[in-house]
Amino acid sequence: MSQPTDLHPTTVVFDLGNVLIGWDQTGPLADELTRDEWNAFAAEADFGTLNTLADRGVPITEVVARAAESDPRHGEIVAAYYDSFDRSLTGPIQGMAEVVAELKASEIRLLGLSNWSAETFHHAPKVAPAINELEDIVVSGREKLIKPDAEIFHLLSRRFDLVPEQTVFVDDLQANIDAANQLGFVGLLFTGAQQLRNDLHALGLLGSPANVEN
């Protein structure tokens, strides 16, 4: 968490993947590849880089073509992954729908900032309805910008007229929290709903977490 600010927070910005909604990249091909087999493929094909390209707004057809350059089988697997992308989404993160509802009831402004392909994003609100409770969401694939690049945070601030020092940013990756903190946001590293409740209580955004179960 960044240094406390004298300005009272008025807005909470949520990352989505593994904050409001679970994501497991082994899910789409679970019937064909074991977790170990998927992990071996992901390392060999550099799936992390391919996934980041999609998050940056590169069309999935181009991502598949990029994967196939080194091995046609890689292209087939990546194509199958995106064809069944909805199976990578494991459901709402436990306890987070309640956190969103309580913040909204307190008239805290709620937004999203997610690294996500524009072509697959439509699956997310169906799986984790709390996403629909957010006022709006900046999706990296639509903007062709990606966390932790500073420019996507600048875009967020401009679009929604945010004061970073009054804006809490919640993400499960430390690199993204570090980037937000450097720009003046109040960064909270997400490790679970109960820890987030504790952090939001410390900022005066939620009541006492003592009697709340995760």
GROMACS .gro file of C-alpha atoms in nm:
model
  214
    1MET     CA    1   0.000   0.000   0.000
    2SER     CA    2   0.125   0.346  -0.084
    3GLN     CA    3   0.178   0.615   0.177
    4PRO     CA    4  -0.150   0.740   0.329
    5THR     CA    5  -0.290   1.054   0.175
    6ASP     CA    6  -0.450   1.348   0.353
    7LEU     CA    7  -0.718   1.350   0.080
    8HIS     CA    8  -1.007   1.118   0.154
    9PRO     CA    9  -1.046   0.857  -0.122
   10THR     CA   10  -1.362   0.892  -0.328
   11THR     CA   11  -1.304   0.629  -0.599
   12VAL     CA   12  -1.195   0.265  -0.613
   13VAL     CA   13  -1.058   0.122  -0.938
   14PHE     CA   14  -1.051  -0.256  -0.965
   15ASP     CA   15  -0.838  -0.480  -1.177
   16LEU     CA   16  -1.061  -0.767  -1.290
   17GLY     CA   17  -0.864  -1.087  -1.351
   18ASN     CA   18  -0.802  -1.269  -1.021
   19VAL     CA   19  -0.952  -0.973  -0.833
   20LEU     CA   20  -1.320  -0.979  -0.930
   21ILE     CA   21  -1.310  -1.284  -1.157
   22GLY     CA   22  -1.096  -1.598  -1.151
   23TRP     CA   23  -0.879  -1.680  -1.452
   24ASP     CA   24  -0.698  -2.009  -1.517
   25GLN     CA   25  -0.526  -2.034  -1.854
   26THR     CA   26  -0.527  -2.415  -1.839
   27GLY     CA   27  -0.908  -2.426  -1.849
   28PRO     CA   28  -0.984  -2.401  -2.222
   29LEU     CA   29  -0.785  -2.712  -2.313
   30ALA     CA   30  -0.824  -2.903  -1.985
   31ASP     CA   31  -0.987  -3.194  -2.170
   32GLU     CA   32  -0.686  -3.229  -2.399
   33LEU     CA   33  -0.382  -3.121  -2.198
   34THR     CA   34  -0.295  -3.184  -1.836
   35ARG     CA   35  -0.183  -2.884  -1.635
   36ASP     CA   36   0.179  -2.997  -1.669
   37GLU     CA   37   0.139  -3.039  -2.045
   38TRP     CA   38  -0.016  -2.694  -2.075
   39ASN     CA   39   0.263  -2.541  -1.868
   40ALA     CA   40   0.523  -2.707  -2.090
   41PHE     CA   41   0.349  -2.573  -2.399
   42ALA     CA   42   0.315  -2.226  -2.247
   43ALA     CA   43   0.688  -2.214  -2.174
   44GLU     CA   44   0.785  -2.344  -2.518
   45ALA     CA   45   0.548  -2.115  -2.709
   46ASP     CA   46   0.599  -1.816  -2.475
   47PHE     CA   47   0.226  -1.799  -2.415
   48GLY     CA   48   0.269  -1.511  -2.171
   49THR     CA   49   0.398  -1.287  -2.449
   50LEU     CA   50   0.124  -1.402  -2.687
   51ASN     CA   51  -0.143  -1.330  -2.427
   52THR     CA   52   0.006  -0.986  -2.366
   53LEU     CA   53  -0.017  -0.912  -2.739
   54ALA     CA   54  -0.390  -0.984  -2.726
   55ASP     CA   55  -0.421  -0.765  -2.417
   56ARG     CA   56  -0.246  -0.487  -2.609
   57GLY     CA   57  -0.511  -0.501  -2.879
   58VAL     CA   58  -0.339  -0.719  -3.137
   59PRO     CA   59  -0.616  -0.916  -3.317
   60ILE     CA   60  -0.640  -1.276  -3.204
   61THR     CA   61  -0.594  -1.395  -3.562
   62GLU     CA   62  -0.256  -1.223  -3.563
   63VAL     CA   63  -0.167  -1.369  -3.223
   64VAL     CA   64  -0.246  -1.717  -3.357
   65ALA     CA   65  -0.035  -1.650  -3.666
   66ARG     CA   66   0.253  -1.531  -3.448
   67ALA     CA   67   0.232  -1.854  -3.245
   68ALA     CA   68   0.231  -2.065  -3.561
   69GLU     CA   69   0.551  -1.903  -3.692
   70SER     CA   70   0.766  -2.116  -3.464
   71ASP     CA   71   0.548  -2.429  -3.474
   72PRO     CA   72   0.212  -2.486  -3.649
   73ARG     CA   73   0.098  -2.688  -3.349
   74HIS     CA   74   0.148  -2.383  -3.129
   75GLY     CA   75  -0.088  -2.189  -3.352
   76GLU     CA   76  -0.348  -2.465  -3.327
   77ILE     CA   77  -0.331  -2.467  -2.949
   78VAL     CA   78  -0.353  -2.090  -2.917
   79ALA     CA   79  -0.649  -2.083  -3.158
   80ALA     CA   80  -0.822  -2.352  -2.950
   81TYR     CA   81  -0.750  -2.154  -2.634
   82TYR     CA   82  -0.925  -1.845  -2.764
   83ASP     CA   83  -1.211  -2.046  -2.918
   84SER     CA   84  -1.290  -2.178  -2.569
   85PHE     CA   85  -1.173  -1.875  -2.372
   86ASP     CA   86  -1.484  -1.873  -2.154
   87ARG     CA   87  -1.358  -2.194  -1.992
   88SER     CA   88  -1.059  -2.004  -1.855
   89LEU     CA   89  -1.291  -1.800  -1.632
   90THR     CA   90  -1.344  -1.982  -1.304
   91GLY     CA   91  -1.613  -1.766  -1.148
   92PRO     CA   92  -1.638  -1.470  -0.911
   93ILE     CA   93  -1.359  -1.425  -0.657
   94GLN     CA   94  -1.502  -1.522  -0.320
   95GLY     CA   95  -1.627  -1.229  -0.117
   96MET     CA   96  -1.569  -0.963  -0.379
   97ALA     CA   97  -1.927  -0.916  -0.495
   98GLU     CA   98  -2.009  -0.817  -0.139
   99VAL     CA   99  -1.720  -0.571  -0.125
  100VAL     CA  100  -1.836  -0.408  -0.448
  101ALA     CA  101  -2.195  -0.391  -0.325
  102GLU     CA  102  -2.098  -0.231   0.006
  103LEU     CA  103  -1.877   0.028  -0.159
  104LYS     CA  104  -2.150   0.112  -0.407
  105ALA     CA  105  -2.405   0.146  -0.126
  106SER     CA  106  -2.168   0.395   0.036
  107GLU     CA  107  -2.169   0.596  -0.289
  108ILE     CA  108  -1.801   0.531  -0.355
  109ARG     CA  109  -1.728   0.570  -0.726
  110LEU     CA  110  -1.632   0.232  -0.878
  111LEU     CA  111  -1.433   0.179  -1.198
  112GLY     CA  112  -1.231  -0.095  -1.364
  113LEU     CA  113  -0.888  -0.107  -1.528
  114SER     CA  114  -0.803  -0.440  -1.684
  115ASN     CA  115  -0.547  -0.597  -1.913
  116TRP     CA  116  -0.785  -0.796  -2.133
  117SER     CA  117  -0.836  -0.866  -2.502
  118ALA     CA  118  -1.120  -0.663  -2.649
  119GLU     CA  119  -1.234  -0.975  -2.834
  120THR     CA  120  -1.288  -1.188  -2.525
  121PHE     CA  121  -1.392  -0.928  -2.269
  122HIS     CA  122  -1.764  -0.983  -2.323
  123HIS     CA  123  -1.738  -1.312  -2.134
  124ALA     CA  124  -1.633  -1.147  -1.808
  125PRO     CA  125  -1.955  -0.979  -1.685
  126LYS     CA  126  -2.152  -1.299  -1.753
  127VAL     CA  127  -1.927  -1.497  -1.519
  128ALA     CA  128  -1.881  -1.231  -1.248
  129PRO     CA  129  -2.190  -1.008  -1.240
  130ALA     CA  130  -2.026  -0.767  -0.993
  131ILE     CA  131  -1.835  -0.634  -1.294
  132ASN     CA  132  -2.165  -0.489  -1.416
  133GLU     CA  133  -2.184  -0.282  -1.097
  134LEU     CA  134  -1.882  -0.075  -1.200
  135GLU     CA  135  -1.951   0.261  -1.359
  136ASP     CA  136  -1.717   0.188  -1.650
  137ILE     CA  137  -1.405  -0.013  -1.734
  138VAL     CA  138  -1.088   0.075  -1.922
  139VAL     CA  139  -0.998  -0.240  -2.118
  140SER     CA  140  -0.641  -0.252  -2.243
  141GLY     CA  141  -0.727  -0.430  -2.568
  142ARG     CA  142  -0.968  -0.153  -2.663
  143GLU     CA  143  -0.721   0.123  -2.585
  144LYS     CA  144  -0.409  -0.054  -2.717
  145LEU     CA  145  -0.239   0.041  -2.391
  146ILE     CA  146  -0.150  -0.194  -2.108
  147LYS     CA  147  -0.061  -0.193  -1.740
  148PRO     CA  148   0.191  -0.120  -1.599
  149ASP     CA  149   0.253   0.146  -1.867
  150ALA     CA  150   0.192   0.489  -1.719
  151GLU     CA  151  -0.012   0.603  -2.019
  152ILE     CA  152  -0.306   0.375  -1.942
  153PHE     CA  153  -0.326   0.527  -1.593
  154HIS     CA  154  -0.313   0.875  -1.744
  155LEU     CA  155  -0.595   0.778  -1.981
  156LEU     CA  156  -0.799   0.649  -1.686
  157SER     CA  157  -0.749   0.976  -1.500
  158ARG     CA  158  -0.837   1.193  -1.799
  159ARG     CA  159  -1.143   0.995  -1.902
  160PHE     CA  160  -1.302   0.992  -1.559
  161ASP     CA  161  -1.161   1.317  -1.423
  162LEU     CA  162  -0.983   1.139  -1.137
  163VAL     CA  163  -0.755   1.283  -0.872
  164PRO     CA  164  -0.498   1.003  -0.825
  165GLU     CA  165  -0.445   1.088  -0.457
  166GLN     CA  166  -0.818   1.031  -0.402
  167THR     CA  167  -0.829   0.713  -0.607
  168VAL     CA  168  -0.765   0.364  -0.469
  169PHE     CA  169  -0.630   0.114  -0.722
  170VAL     CA  170  -0.665  -0.259  -0.648
  171ASP     CA  171  -0.459  -0.514  -0.842
  172ASP     CA  172  -0.310  -0.858  -0.780
  173LEU     CA  173   0.024  -0.781  -0.947
  174GLN     CA  174   0.289  -0.583  -0.762
  175ALA     CA  175   0.427  -0.428  -1.083
  176ASN     CA  176   0.091  -0.267  -1.152
  177ILE     CA  177   0.060  -0.144  -0.793
  178ASP     CA  178   0.410   0.005  -0.813
  179ALA     CA  179   0.321   0.187  -1.135
  180ALA     CA  180   0.003   0.326  -0.982
  181ASN     CA  181   0.180   0.438  -0.665
  182GLN     CA  182   0.442   0.623  -0.868
  183LEU     CA  183   0.162   0.823  -1.029
  184GLY     CA  184   0.006   0.915  -0.696
  185PHE     CA  185  -0.270   0.655  -0.673
  186VAL     CA  186  -0.335   0.471  -0.347
  187GLY     CA  187  -0.232   0.121  -0.449
  188LEU     CA  188  -0.362  -0.189  -0.270
  189LEU     CA  189  -0.213  -0.528  -0.354
  190PHE     CA  190  -0.497  -0.780  -0.371
  191THR     CA  191  -0.444  -1.109  -0.191
  192GLY     CA  192  -0.806  -1.185  -0.099
  193ALA     CA  193  -1.135  -1.022  -0.007
  194GLN     CA  194  -1.069  -1.015   0.366
  195GLN     CA  195  -0.732  -0.843   0.331
  196LEU     CA  196  -0.887  -0.591   0.095
  197ARG     CA  197  -1.163  -0.525   0.346
  198ASN     CA  198  -0.901  -0.457   0.610
  199ASP     CA  199  -0.717  -0.218   0.377
  200LEU     CA  200  -1.034  -0.036   0.273
  201HIS     CA  201  -1.139  -0.007   0.637
  202ALA     CA  202  -0.802   0.152   0.717
  203LEU     CA  203  -0.874   0.408   0.444
  204GLY     CA  204  -1.220   0.482   0.585
  205LEU     CA  205  -1.404   0.328   0.290
  206LEU     CA  206  -1.563   0.029   0.466
  207GLY     CA  207  -1.689  -0.030   0.815
  208SER     CA  208  -1.515  -0.256   1.063
  209PRO     CA  209  -1.418  -0.588   0.903
  210ALA     CA  210  -1.417  -0.770   1.235
  211ASN     CA  211  -1.745  -0.956   1.182
  212VAL     CA  212  -1.709  -1.017   0.810
  213GLU     CA  213  -1.624  -1.358   0.673
  214ASN     CA  214  -1.435  -1.397   0.348
   0.00000   0.00000   0.00000
